[in-house]
Amino acid sequence: MAILEVNDLKKSFGELEVLKGVSFSLEKGEILSVIGSSGGGKTTLLRILNSLETATEGKITIDGEAVYDSAAPEDSPVDETGGLKMGLVFQGFNLFPQYTVLGNLTLAPITRAKKDPDFKKNKKEIVKEIEAKAEEILESVGLSEKRDSYPYQLSGGQPQRVALARALMLSPKILCFDEPTSALDPELTGEVLKVIRSLKDQGRTMIIVTHELAFAESVSDKVIFMADGKIEEMGSPEDIFKNPKCEKTKRFLEGMLDPNMQTKDDIL
């Protein structure tokens, strides 16, 4: 069974139709990259999957449970915690400047824990457990030494890795990235790629929106090309980058080609 199924997803903002019937599925442990020109609906798709926007029509199923279904009766059981099953690493990272790295990681889990009626009684133990998990995740992304640093003290690809670590704190079933290598030089792109590969080795399921074609080709199991709010082509990296069938895909790839652009081999 697919861990994620998206069926005929549509989204309109007033008269502007941003998503025009998007459907795809994702198996557990797969990495899906979503490519396409700006304005094609990629980020809107991520925001809907993470419950930051509500679709106009369609159905989203995560791990066998419907988390959104526009056709369901009002009294039909729909799991409204779908956003908690997804983790989103924002393009701008959205780290809280007033908190340390450790504080950024523990804020959401502690806030959630406070809803437990036993929180006050077991506060010290619960906070200690959350902080221990945060330190373990920071170690996994190579940032243990930055636990007490503030966001302004981070450099290079470190903010991306902190944002990733923060997303991992809530144990999402699927991790989503919005342009994880944006504005990074080739060395730092390779650094982020290494972390994503290590997550894949752990069996993590991921969706990555990216303009970096070499990055997408090197890390993905499946690639979607979106244009004008629709999926124009979907397949393996080999299918999309070496043997595209759709004319829109071909034109997009030709337009993105740059003699100085990194290739898949450059970042492997």
PDB file of C-alpha atoms in Angstrom:
ATOM      1  CA  MET A   1       0.000   0.000   0.000  1.00  0.00           C
ATOM      2  CA  ALA A   2       1.254   3.474  -0.882  1.00  0.00           C
ATOM      3  CA  ILE A   3       2.095   5.668   2.105  1.00  0.00           C
ATOM      4  CA  LEU A   4       0.694   8.709   0.233  1.00  0.00           C
ATOM      5  CA  GLU A   5      -2.096   8.879  -2.331  1.00  0.00           C
ATOM      6  CA  VAL A   6      -3.171  12.163  -3.891  1.00  0.00           C
ATOM      7  CA  ASN A   7      -6.289  12.000  -6.043  1.00  0.00           C
ATOM      8  CA  ASP A   8      -7.531  14.769  -8.374  1.00  0.00           C
ATOM      9  CA  LEU A   9      -6.336  17.563  -6.099  1.00  0.00           C
ATOM     10  CA  LYS A  10      -7.543  21.021  -7.083  1.00  0.00           C
ATOM     11  CA  LYS A  11      -6.953  24.444  -5.580  1.00  0.00           C
ATOM     12  CA  SER A  12      -8.315  27.831  -6.561  1.00  0.00           C
ATOM     13  CA  PHE A  13      -7.698  31.277  -5.144  1.00  0.00           C
ATOM     14  CA  GLY A  14     -10.785  33.132  -6.281  1.00  0.00           C
ATOM     15  CA  GLU A  15     -10.900  32.721 -10.043  1.00  0.00           C
ATOM     16  CA  LEU A  16      -7.251  31.659 -10.238  1.00  0.00           C
ATOM     17  CA  GLU A  17      -6.966  27.874 -10.548  1.00  0.00           C
ATOM     18  CA  VAL A  18      -3.546  26.927  -9.183  1.00  0.00           C
ATOM     19  CA  LEU A  19      -3.897  23.127  -9.096  1.00  0.00           C
ATOM     20  CA  LYS A  20      -5.965  21.492 -11.830  1.00  0.00           C
ATOM     21  CA  GLY A  21      -6.416  17.871 -10.799  1.00  0.00           C
ATOM     22  CA  VAL A  22      -3.106  16.554  -9.437  1.00  0.00           C
ATOM     23  CA  SER A  23      -2.866  12.807  -8.788  1.00  0.00           C
ATOM     24  CA  PHE A  24       0.093  10.658  -7.733  1.00  0.00           C
ATOM     25  CA  SER A  25       1.156   8.097  -5.162  1.00  0.00           C
ATOM     26  CA  LEU A  26       4.315   7.535  -3.164  1.00  0.00           C
ATOM     27  CA  GLU A  27       5.648   4.330  -1.634  1.00  0.00           C
ATOM     28  CA  LYS A  28       7.278   4.183   1.778  1.00  0.00           C
ATOM     29  CA  GLY A  29      10.985   5.003   1.579  1.00  0.00           C
ATOM     30  CA  GLU A  30      10.759   6.674  -1.839  1.00  0.00           C
ATOM     31  CA  ILE A  31      12.092  10.119  -2.671  1.00  0.00           C
ATOM     32  CA  LEU A  32       9.933  12.139  -5.047  1.00  0.00           C
ATOM     33  CA  SER A  33      11.286  15.308  -6.645  1.00  0.00           C
ATOM     34  CA  VAL A  34       8.883  17.861  -8.092  1.00  0.00           C
ATOM     35  CA  ILE A  35      10.332  20.103 -10.792  1.00  0.00           C
ATOM     36  CA  GLY A  36       8.902  22.799 -13.043  1.00  0.00           C
ATOM     37  CA  SER A  37       8.890  26.528 -13.662  1.00  0.00           C
ATOM     38  CA  SER A  38       7.902  28.981 -10.941  1.00  0.00           C
ATOM     39  CA  GLY A  39       4.149  29.421 -10.719  1.00  0.00           C
ATOM     40  CA  GLY A  40       3.415  25.834 -11.729  1.00  0.00           C
ATOM     41  CA  GLY A  41       1.799  24.934  -8.408  1.00  0.00           C
ATOM     42  CA  LYS A  42       4.658  23.067  -6.726  1.00  0.00           C
ATOM     43  CA  THR A  43       4.789  25.038  -3.468  1.00  0.00           C
ATOM     44  CA  THR A  44       0.987  25.183  -3.248  1.00  0.00           C
ATOM     45  CA  LEU A  45       0.958  21.392  -3.484  1.00  0.00           C
ATOM     46  CA  LEU A  46       3.430  21.148  -0.581  1.00  0.00           C
ATOM     47  CA  ARG A  47       1.422  23.579   1.519  1.00  0.00           C
ATOM     48  CA  ILE A  48      -1.783  21.617   0.984  1.00  0.00           C
ATOM     49  CA  LEU A  49      -0.099  18.329   1.864  1.00  0.00           C
ATOM     50  CA  ASN A  50       1.129  19.937   5.092  1.00  0.00           C
ATOM     51  CA  SER A  51      -2.315  21.399   5.933  1.00  0.00           C
ATOM     52  CA  LEU A  52      -1.086  24.980   5.527  1.00  0.00           C
ATOM     53  CA  GLU A  53      -3.651  25.455   2.745  1.00  0.00           C
ATOM     54  CA  THR A  54      -6.927  23.641   2.150  1.00  0.00           C
ATOM     55  CA  ALA A  55      -7.619  22.101  -1.231  1.00  0.00           C
ATOM     56  CA  THR A  56     -10.739  23.075  -3.158  1.00  0.00           C
ATOM     57  CA  GLU A  57     -11.385  19.511  -4.314  1.00  0.00           C
ATOM     58  CA  GLY A  58      -9.766  16.086  -4.177  1.00  0.00           C
ATOM     59  CA  LYS A  59      -8.599  13.506  -1.692  1.00  0.00           C
ATOM     60  CA  ILE A  60      -5.376  12.948   0.264  1.00  0.00           C
ATOM     61  CA  THR A  61      -4.679   9.626   1.981  1.00  0.00           C
ATOM     62  CA  ILE A  62      -1.674   9.108   4.262  1.00  0.00           C
ATOM     63  CA  ASP A  63      -0.828   5.608   5.469  1.00  0.00           C
ATOM     64  CA  GLY A  64      -4.287   4.351   4.574  1.00  0.00           C
ATOM     65  CA  GLU A  65      -6.238   7.137   6.320  1.00  0.00           C
ATOM     66  CA  ALA A  66      -8.007   9.942   4.491  1.00  0.00           C
ATOM     67  CA  VAL A  67      -6.750  13.270   5.833  1.00  0.00           C
ATOM     68  CA  TYR A  68      -8.720  15.322   3.307  1.00  0.00           C
ATOM     69  CA  ASP A  69     -11.675  14.327   1.153  1.00  0.00           C
ATOM     70  CA  SER A  70     -13.833  16.981  -0.456  1.00  0.00           C
ATOM     71  CA  ALA A  71     -16.436  14.356  -1.386  1.00  0.00           C
ATOM     72  CA  ALA A  72     -16.839  12.958   2.136  1.00  0.00           C
ATOM     73  CA  PRO A  73     -20.086  13.686   4.017  1.00  0.00           C
ATOM     74  CA  GLU A  74     -19.705  16.080   6.932  1.00  0.00           C
ATOM     75  CA  ASP A  75     -20.142  13.246   9.439  1.00  0.00           C
ATOM     76  CA  SER A  76     -17.697  10.958   7.633  1.00  0.00           C
ATOM     77  CA  PRO A  77     -14.525  10.187   9.648  1.00  0.00           C
ATOM     78  CA  VAL A  78     -11.567  12.080   8.207  1.00  0.00           C
ATOM     79  CA  ASP A  79      -8.256  12.270  10.074  1.00  0.00           C
ATOM     80  CA  GLU A  80      -7.795  16.012  10.552  1.00  0.00           C
ATOM     81  CA  THR A  81      -4.272  15.576  11.938  1.00  0.00           C
ATOM     82  CA  GLY A  82      -2.856  15.066   8.443  1.00  0.00           C
ATOM     83  CA  GLY A  83      -0.456  17.989   8.839  1.00  0.00           C
ATOM     84  CA  LEU A  84       1.124  16.259  11.822  1.00  0.00           C
ATOM     85  CA  LYS A  85       1.995  13.293   9.609  1.00  0.00           C
ATOM     86  CA  MET A  86       4.018  15.539   7.305  1.00  0.00           C
ATOM     87  CA  GLY A  87       7.101  17.584   8.065  1.00  0.00           C
ATOM     88  CA  LEU A  88       7.942  20.652   5.964  1.00  0.00           C
ATOM     89  CA  VAL A  89      11.365  22.257   5.682  1.00  0.00           C
ATOM     90  CA  PHE A  90      10.577  25.749   4.405  1.00  0.00           C
ATOM     91  CA  GLN A  91      12.647  27.463   1.734  1.00  0.00           C
ATOM     92  CA  GLY A  92      13.290  30.366   4.121  1.00  0.00           C
ATOM     93  CA  PHE A  93      13.872  27.940   7.037  1.00  0.00           C
ATOM     94  CA  ASN A  94      11.580  30.022   9.336  1.00  0.00           C
ATOM     95  CA  LEU A  95      13.820  29.530  12.368  1.00  0.00           C
ATOM     96  CA  PHE A  96      12.837  31.557  15.430  1.00  0.00           C
ATOM     97  CA  PRO A  97      15.650  34.106  15.959  1.00  0.00           C
ATOM     98  CA  GLN A  98      14.965  34.466  19.716  1.00  0.00           C
ATOM     99  CA  TYR A  99      15.596  30.757  20.389  1.00  0.00           C
ATOM    100  CA  THR A 100      18.769  28.723  20.299  1.00  0.00           C
ATOM    101  CA  VAL A 101      19.077  25.785  17.921  1.00  0.00           C
ATOM    102  CA  LEU A 102      17.979  23.476  20.742  1.00  0.00           C
ATOM    103  CA  GLY A 103      15.088  25.815  21.542  1.00  0.00           C
ATOM    104  CA  ASN A 104      13.951  25.791  17.920  1.00  0.00           C
ATOM    105  CA  LEU A 105      13.868  21.995  17.958  1.00  0.00           C
ATOM    106  CA  THR A 106      12.082  21.574  21.280  1.00  0.00           C
ATOM    107  CA  LEU A 107       9.504  24.376  21.041  1.00  0.00           C
ATOM    108  CA  ALA A 108       6.807  22.509  19.087  1.00  0.00           C
ATOM    109  CA  PRO A 109       7.122  19.167  20.932  1.00  0.00           C
ATOM    110  CA  ILE A 110       6.988  20.903  24.340  1.00  0.00           C
ATOM    111  CA  THR A 111       4.004  22.995  23.215  1.00  0.00           C
ATOM    112  CA  ARG A 112       2.245  19.805  22.136  1.00  0.00           C
ATOM    113  CA  ALA A 113       3.192  18.040  25.397  1.00  0.00           C
ATOM    114  CA  LYS A 114       1.621  20.857  27.428  1.00  0.00           C
ATOM    115  CA  LYS A 115      -1.791  19.730  26.196  1.00  0.00           C
ATOM    116  CA  ASP A 116      -1.359  16.531  28.195  1.00  0.00           C
ATOM    117  CA  PRO A 117      -3.136  16.907  31.570  1.00  0.00           C
ATOM    118  CA  ASP A 118      -0.169  15.200  33.264  1.00  0.00           C
ATOM    119  CA  PHE A 119       2.393  17.619  31.831  1.00  0.00           C
ATOM    120  CA  LYS A 120       2.782  19.773  34.957  1.00  0.00           C
ATOM    121  CA  LYS A 121       3.283  16.726  37.154  1.00  0.00           C
ATOM    122  CA  ASN A 122       5.909  15.196  34.851  1.00  0.00           C
ATOM    123  CA  LYS A 123       7.323  18.389  33.305  1.00  0.00           C
ATOM    124  CA  LYS A 124      10.997  17.791  34.111  1.00  0.00           C
ATOM    125  CA  GLU A 125      11.002  14.228  32.785  1.00  0.00           C
ATOM    126  CA  ILE A 126       9.073  15.143  29.628  1.00  0.00           C
ATOM    127  CA  VAL A 127      11.289  18.137  28.794  1.00  0.00           C
ATOM    128  CA  LYS A 128      14.417  16.077  29.483  1.00  0.00           C
ATOM    129  CA  GLU A 129      13.190  13.366  27.111  1.00  0.00           C
ATOM    130  CA  ILE A 130      12.385  15.905  24.376  1.00  0.00           C
ATOM    131  CA  GLU A 131      15.795  17.570  24.736  1.00  0.00           C
ATOM    132  CA  ALA A 132      17.531  14.187  24.556  1.00  0.00           C
ATOM    133  CA  LYS A 133      15.711  13.440  21.294  1.00  0.00           C
ATOM    134  CA  ALA A 134      16.693  16.881  19.952  1.00  0.00           C
ATOM    135  CA  GLU A 135      20.360  16.278  20.760  1.00  0.00           C
ATOM    136  CA  GLU A 136      20.235  12.882  19.067  1.00  0.00           C
ATOM    137  CA  ILE A 137      18.747  14.395  15.907  1.00  0.00           C
ATOM    138  CA  LEU A 138      21.263  17.255  15.926  1.00  0.00           C
ATOM    139  CA  GLU A 139      24.042  14.681  16.047  1.00  0.00           C
ATOM    140  CA  SER A 140      22.503  12.835  13.092  1.00  0.00           C
ATOM    141  CA  VAL A 141      22.674  16.003  10.944  1.00  0.00           C
ATOM    142  CA  GLY A 142      26.156  16.926  12.173  1.00  0.00           C
ATOM    143  CA  LEU A 143      25.232  19.916  14.331  1.00  0.00           C
ATOM    144  CA  SER A 144      25.752  18.804  17.923  1.00  0.00           C
ATOM    145  CA  GLU A 145      28.184  21.646  18.539  1.00  0.00           C
ATOM    146  CA  LYS A 146      25.543  24.215  17.499  1.00  0.00           C
ATOM    147  CA  ARG A 147      22.897  23.282  20.108  1.00  0.00           C
ATOM    148  CA  ASP A 148      23.354  26.558  22.038  1.00  0.00           C
ATOM    149  CA  SER A 149      23.880  28.792  19.006  1.00  0.00           C
ATOM    150  CA  TYR A 150      21.294  31.258  17.722  1.00  0.00           C
ATOM    151  CA  PRO A 151      20.157  31.311  14.059  1.00  0.00           C
ATOM    152  CA  TYR A 152      22.225  34.421  13.283  1.00  0.00           C
ATOM    153  CA  GLN A 153      25.336  32.479  14.322  1.00  0.00           C
ATOM    154  CA  LEU A 154      24.750  29.759  11.721  1.00  0.00           C
ATOM    155  CA  SER A 155      26.357  29.789   8.290  1.00  0.00           C
ATOM    156  CA  GLY A 156      26.438  27.917   4.997  1.00  0.00           C
ATOM    157  CA  GLY A 157      24.096  24.964   4.972  1.00  0.00           C
ATOM    158  CA  GLN A 158      23.628  24.927   8.749  1.00  0.00           C
ATOM    159  CA  PRO A 159      20.209  26.708   8.778  1.00  0.00           C
ATOM    160  CA  GLN A 160      18.885  24.112   6.321  1.00  0.00           C
ATOM    161  CA  ARG A 161      20.060  21.290   8.561  1.00  0.00           C
ATOM    162  CA  VAL A 162      18.550  22.905  11.675  1.00  0.00           C
ATOM    163  CA  ALA A 163      15.235  23.325   9.848  1.00  0.00           C
ATOM    164  CA  LEU A 164      15.428  19.669   8.822  1.00  0.00           C
ATOM    165  CA  ALA A 165      16.215  18.586  12.386  1.00  0.00           C
ATOM    166  CA  ARG A 166      13.242  20.599  13.652  1.00  0.00           C
ATOM    167  CA  ALA A 167      10.935  18.851  11.176  1.00  0.00           C
ATOM    168  CA  LEU A 168      12.245  15.457  12.318  1.00  0.00           C
ATOM    169  CA  MET A 169      11.388  16.236  15.952  1.00  0.00           C
ATOM    170  CA  LEU A 170       7.690  15.544  15.329  1.00  0.00           C
ATOM    171  CA  SER A 171       8.432  12.135  13.754  1.00  0.00           C
ATOM    172  CA  PRO A 172       6.596  12.800  10.471  1.00  0.00           C
ATOM    173  CA  LYS A 173       5.739   9.923   8.162  1.00  0.00           C
ATOM    174  CA  ILE A 174       6.732  12.044   5.150  1.00  0.00           C
ATOM    175  CA  LEU A 175       9.313  14.832   4.968  1.00  0.00           C
ATOM    176  CA  CYS A 176       8.803  17.675   2.496  1.00  0.00           C
ATOM    177  CA  PHE A 177      11.449  20.139   1.318  1.00  0.00           C
ATOM    178  CA  ASP A 178      10.827  23.417  -0.506  1.00  0.00           C
ATOM    179  CA  GLU A 179      14.021  24.240  -2.435  1.00  0.00           C
ATOM    180  CA  PRO A 180      16.476  22.729   0.106  1.00  0.00           C
ATOM    181  CA  THR A 181      19.541  23.790  -1.899  1.00  0.00           C
ATOM    182  CA  SER A 182      18.341  27.308  -2.735  1.00  0.00           C
ATOM    183  CA  ALA A 183      21.224  29.839  -2.813  1.00  0.00           C
ATOM    184  CA  LEU A 184      23.819  27.245  -1.804  1.00  0.00           C
ATOM    185  CA  ASP A 185      27.143  26.841  -3.565  1.00  0.00           C
ATOM    186  CA  PRO A 186      28.078  23.394  -5.001  1.00  0.00           C
ATOM    187  CA  GLU A 187      29.971  22.291  -1.871  1.00  0.00           C
ATOM    188  CA  LEU A 188      27.062  23.119   0.446  1.00  0.00           C
ATOM    189  CA  THR A 189      24.573  21.557  -1.980  1.00  0.00           C
ATOM    190  CA  GLY A 190      26.566  18.352  -1.636  1.00  0.00           C
ATOM    191  CA  GLU A 191      26.407  18.719   2.153  1.00  0.00           C
ATOM    192  CA  VAL A 192      22.610  18.910   2.143  1.00  0.00           C
ATOM    193  CA  LEU A 193      22.429  16.066  -0.368  1.00  0.00           C
ATOM    194  CA  LYS A 194      24.511  13.896   1.966  1.00  0.00           C
ATOM    195  CA  VAL A 195      22.063  14.478   4.827  1.00  0.00           C
ATOM    196  CA  ILE A 196      19.084  13.673   2.583  1.00  0.00           C
ATOM    197  CA  ARG A 197      20.789  10.493   1.411  1.00  0.00           C
ATOM    198  CA  SER A 198      21.386   9.448   5.024  1.00  0.00           C
ATOM    199  CA  LEU A 199      17.662   9.940   5.688  1.00  0.00           C
ATOM    200  CA  LYS A 200      16.865   7.781   2.665  1.00  0.00           C
ATOM    201  CA  ASP A 201      19.139   5.075   4.091  1.00  0.00           C
ATOM    202  CA  GLN A 202      16.985   5.228   7.241  1.00  0.00           C
ATOM    203  CA  GLY A 203      13.903   4.509   5.124  1.00  0.00           C
ATOM    204  CA  ARG A 204      12.494   8.051   5.242  1.00  0.00           C
ATOM    205  CA  THR A 205       9.873   9.011   2.666  1.00  0.00           C
ATOM    206  CA  MET A 206      10.467  12.444   1.126  1.00  0.00           C
ATOM    207  CA  ILE A 207       9.023  14.957  -1.315  1.00  0.00           C
ATOM    208  CA  ILE A 208      11.442  17.581  -2.634  1.00  0.00           C
ATOM    209  CA  VAL A 209      10.476  20.657  -4.650  1.00  0.00           C
ATOM    210  CA  THR A 210      13.607  21.846  -6.408  1.00  0.00           C
ATOM    211  CA  HIS A 211      14.958  23.770  -9.377  1.00  0.00           C
ATOM    212  CA  GLU A 212      18.290  21.941  -9.111  1.00  0.00           C
ATOM    213  CA  LEU A 213      17.951  19.311 -11.831  1.00  0.00           C
ATOM    214  CA  ALA A 214      21.223  17.524 -11.065  1.00  0.00           C
ATOM    215  CA  PHE A 215      20.200  17.336  -7.420  1.00  0.00           C
ATOM    216  CA  ALA A 216      16.800  15.889  -8.368  1.00  0.00           C
ATOM    217  CA  GLU A 217      18.340  13.391 -10.766  1.00  0.00           C
ATOM    218  CA  SER A 218      20.888  12.158  -8.243  1.00  0.00           C
ATOM    219  CA  VAL A 219      18.640  11.706  -5.203  1.00  0.00           C
ATOM    220  CA  SER A 220      15.189  10.759  -6.528  1.00  0.00           C
ATOM    221  CA  ASP A 221      13.355   7.494  -7.065  1.00  0.00           C
ATOM    222  CA  LYS A 222      10.571   9.304  -8.922  1.00  0.00           C
ATOM    223  CA  VAL A 223      10.289  12.713 -10.578  1.00  0.00           C
ATOM    224  CA  ILE A 224       7.209  14.794 -11.373  1.00  0.00           C
ATOM    225  CA  PHE A 225       7.285  17.664 -13.853  1.00  0.00           C
ATOM    226  CA  MET A 226       4.534  20.211 -13.154  1.00  0.00           C
ATOM    227  CA  ALA A 227       3.366  23.033 -15.395  1.00  0.00           C
ATOM    228  CA  ASP A 228       0.305  25.273 -15.209  1.00  0.00           C
ATOM    229  CA  GLY A 229      -1.079  23.471 -12.168  1.00  0.00           C
ATOM    230  CA  LYS A 230      -0.922  19.978 -13.680  1.00  0.00           C
ATOM    231  CA  ILE A 231       1.426  17.011 -13.736  1.00  0.00           C
ATOM    232  CA  GLU A 232       2.660  16.923 -17.305  1.00  0.00           C
ATOM    233  CA  GLU A 233       4.987  13.959 -16.865  1.00  0.00           C
ATOM    234  CA  MET A 234       5.980  11.520 -14.125  1.00  0.00           C
ATOM    235  CA  GLY A 235       8.563   8.758 -14.062  1.00  0.00           C
ATOM    236  CA  SER A 236      12.027   7.701 -12.984  1.00  0.00           C
ATOM    237  CA  PRO A 237      14.916  10.201 -13.171  1.00  0.00           C
ATOM    238  CA  GLU A 238      16.082   8.325 -16.279  1.00  0.00           C
ATOM    239  CA  ASP A 239      12.638   8.714 -17.880  1.00  0.00           C
ATOM    240  CA  ILE A 240      12.316  12.414 -17.149  1.00  0.00           C
ATOM    241  CA  PHE A 241      15.856  13.684 -17.670  1.00  0.00           C
ATOM    242  CA  LYS A 242      17.083  11.359 -20.436  1.00  0.00           C
ATOM    243  CA  ASN A 243      13.931  10.342 -22.294  1.00  0.00           C
ATOM    244  CA  PRO A 244      11.167  12.913 -21.714  1.00  0.00           C
ATOM    245  CA  LYS A 245       8.038  12.258 -23.786  1.00  0.00           C
ATOM    246  CA  CYS A 246       6.082  15.455 -23.146  1.00  0.00           C
ATOM    247  CA  GLU A 247       6.958  18.499 -25.266  1.00  0.00           C
ATOM    248  CA  LYS A 248       6.532  20.810 -22.267  1.00  0.00           C
ATOM    249  CA  THR A 249       9.048  18.716 -20.314  1.00  0.00           C
ATOM    250  CA  LYS A 250      11.519  18.843 -23.194  1.00  0.00           C
ATOM    251  CA  ARG A 251      11.206  22.619 -23.518  1.00  0.00           C
ATOM    252  CA  PHE A 252      11.600  23.092 -19.761  1.00  0.00           C
ATOM    253  CA  LEU A 253      14.738  20.940 -19.631  1.00  0.00           C
ATOM    254  CA  GLU A 254      16.221  22.670 -22.673  1.00  0.00           C
ATOM    255  CA  GLY A 255      15.544  26.048 -21.080  1.00  0.00           C
ATOM    256  CA  MET A 256      17.219  24.979 -17.855  1.00  0.00           C
ATOM    257  CA  LEU A 257      20.338  23.637 -19.546  1.00  0.00           C
ATOM    258  CA  ASP A 258      23.432  25.689 -18.844  1.00  0.00           C
ATOM    259  CA  PRO A 259      26.956  24.681 -19.905  1.00  0.00           C
ATOM    260  CA  ASN A 260      28.159  25.665 -16.418  1.00  0.00           C
ATOM    261  CA  MET A 261      25.375  23.842 -14.597  1.00  0.00           C
ATOM    262  CA  GLN A 262      26.294  21.022 -12.235  1.00  0.00           C
ATOM    263  CA  THR A 263      25.667  17.545 -13.541  1.00  0.00           C
ATOM    264  CA  LYS A 264      24.571  14.515 -11.585  1.00  0.00           C
ATOM    265  CA  ASP A 265      28.173  13.265 -11.551  1.00  0.00           C
ATOM    266  CA  ASP A 266      29.424  16.583 -10.121  1.00  0.00           C
ATOM    267  CA  ILE A 267      27.489  16.122  -6.881  1.00  0.00           C
ATOM    268  CA  LEU A 268      27.678  12.355  -6.467  1.00  0.00           C
TER     269      LEU A 268
END
